[in-house]
Amino acid sequence: MIAQNVTISGLNHNYTDTDLPIADQGVSLGTIEISDDVWIGANCVITQGVKIGKHVVVAASSVVTGDIPDNCVVGGIPAKILKQYITDEGYWKRIQE
């Protein structure tokens, strides 16, 4: 399920060479994989090269820049794991920072 105003982009501008304008540095491309039973909230951005596992909730307005494992709730900029389902014990564990 994908809510409104979500951006899923497999393209990113290169910017590492400080001697060149960003517009002259080209782009990099990467695939994006979104597994089954994923809910992406409104106004999220999913960037290139990301893999989102099964049974994942992405909180509204999050920016996903890295892979997300199965059975997680993620949120923030950049998105971090907020909760993870502990399959063996059958409960959601809040992840503390």
Short mmCIF file of C-alpha atoms in Angstrom, two decimals:
data_model
loop_
_atom_site.label_atom_id
_atom_site.label_comp_id
_atom_site.label_asym_id
_atom_site.label_seq_id
_atom_site.Cartn_x
_atom_site.Cartn_y
_atom_site.Cartn_z
CA MET A 1 0.00 0.00 0.00
CA ILE A 2 1.45 3.35 -1.04
CA ALA A 3 -0.11 6.58 0.24
CA GLN A 4 -0.28 9.92 -1.58
CA ASN A 5 2.71 12.07 -2.55
CA VAL A 6 5.30 9.27 -2.29
CA THR A 7 8.46 9.60 -4.40
CA ILE A 8 10.25 6.41 -5.48
CA SER A 9 13.36 7.32 -7.44
CA GLY A 10 16.06 5.03 -8.82
CA LEU A 11 18.21 8.00 -9.82
CA ASN A 12 20.55 10.19 -7.77
CA HIS A 13 22.77 13.10 -8.75
CA ASN A 14 26.49 12.67 -8.15
CA TYR A 15 28.07 15.44 -6.08
CA THR A 16 31.44 14.22 -4.76
CA ASP A 17 33.71 16.33 -6.99
CA THR A 18 33.74 19.81 -5.44
CA ASP A 19 35.57 21.21 -8.48
CA LEU A 20 32.60 20.53 -10.78
CA PRO A 21 29.05 21.87 -10.64
CA ILE A 22 26.63 19.17 -9.51
CA ALA A 23 24.77 19.43 -12.83
CA ASP A 24 27.97 18.40 -14.65
CA GLN A 25 28.70 15.32 -12.52
CA GLY A 26 26.08 13.01 -13.97
CA VAL A 27 23.77 10.64 -12.18
CA SER A 28 23.88 7.17 -10.68
CA LEU A 29 21.13 4.62 -11.14
CA GLY A 30 19.97 1.84 -8.85
CA THR A 31 17.04 -0.53 -8.54
CA ILE A 32 14.50 -0.36 -5.75
CA GLU A 33 12.88 -3.52 -4.34
CA ILE A 34 9.68 -3.33 -2.33
CA SER A 35 8.53 -6.68 -0.89
CA ASP A 36 5.01 -7.90 -0.10
CA ASP A 37 2.83 -6.39 2.63
CA VAL A 38 4.57 -3.00 2.82
CA TRP A 39 2.79 0.21 3.81
CA ILE A 40 4.53 3.42 2.74
CA GLY A 41 3.00 6.47 4.42
CA ALA A 42 2.23 9.82 2.80
CA ASN A 43 5.02 12.12 1.60
CA CYS A 44 7.81 9.52 1.87
CA VAL A 45 10.88 9.42 -0.34
CA ILE A 46 12.45 6.08 -1.31
CA THR A 47 15.93 6.51 -2.79
CA GLN A 48 17.95 4.43 -5.25
CA GLY A 49 19.33 1.02 -4.38
CA VAL A 50 16.96 0.42 -1.45
CA LYS A 51 15.46 -2.97 -0.55
CA ILE A 52 12.40 -2.92 1.70
CA GLY A 53 11.59 -6.27 3.33
CA LYS A 54 8.23 -7.96 3.95
CA HIS A 55 5.71 -6.67 6.50
CA VAL A 56 7.25 -3.19 6.80
CA VAL A 57 5.56 0.10 7.73
CA VAL A 58 7.30 3.30 6.62
CA ALA A 59 6.03 6.25 8.68
CA ALA A 60 4.72 9.33 6.87
CA SER A 61 7.30 11.87 5.64
CA SER A 62 10.22 9.45 6.06
CA VAL A 63 13.23 9.33 3.73
CA VAL A 64 14.45 5.77 3.15
CA THR A 65 18.12 5.76 2.16
CA GLY A 66 19.14 2.23 3.18
CA ASP A 67 17.81 -1.32 3.25
CA ILE A 68 15.00 -2.19 5.67
CA PRO A 69 14.76 -5.78 6.99
CA ASP A 70 11.51 -7.76 7.28
CA ASN A 71 8.98 -7.07 10.04
CA CYS A 72 9.86 -3.48 10.94
CA VAL A 73 8.33 -0.08 11.51
CA VAL A 74 10.68 2.66 10.32
CA GLY A 75 10.52 6.44 10.37
CA GLY A 76 12.50 9.65 10.24
CA ILE A 77 15.01 11.43 8.03
CA PRO A 78 16.86 9.26 7.30
CA ALA A 79 14.48 6.41 8.20
CA LYS A 80 15.59 4.26 11.14
CA ILE A 81 14.06 1.15 12.68
CA LEU A 82 11.59 2.19 15.41
CA LYS A 83 10.06 -1.25 16.10
CA GLN A 84 10.86 -4.79 15.01
CA TYR A 85 8.66 -7.86 15.29
CA ILE A 86 10.32 -10.64 17.28
CA THR A 87 8.96 -13.67 15.44
CA ASP A 88 10.07 -16.34 17.93
CA GLU A 89 8.40 -14.54 20.83
CA GLY A 90 5.45 -13.00 18.97
CA TYR A 91 5.69 -9.33 19.93
CA TRP A 92 6.82 -5.92 18.63
CA LYS A 93 9.99 -4.63 20.29
CA ARG A 94 10.61 -0.88 20.40
CA ILE A 95 14.17 -0.10 19.31
CA GLN A 96 15.94 2.32 21.66
CA GLU A 97 18.64 4.67 20.44
#
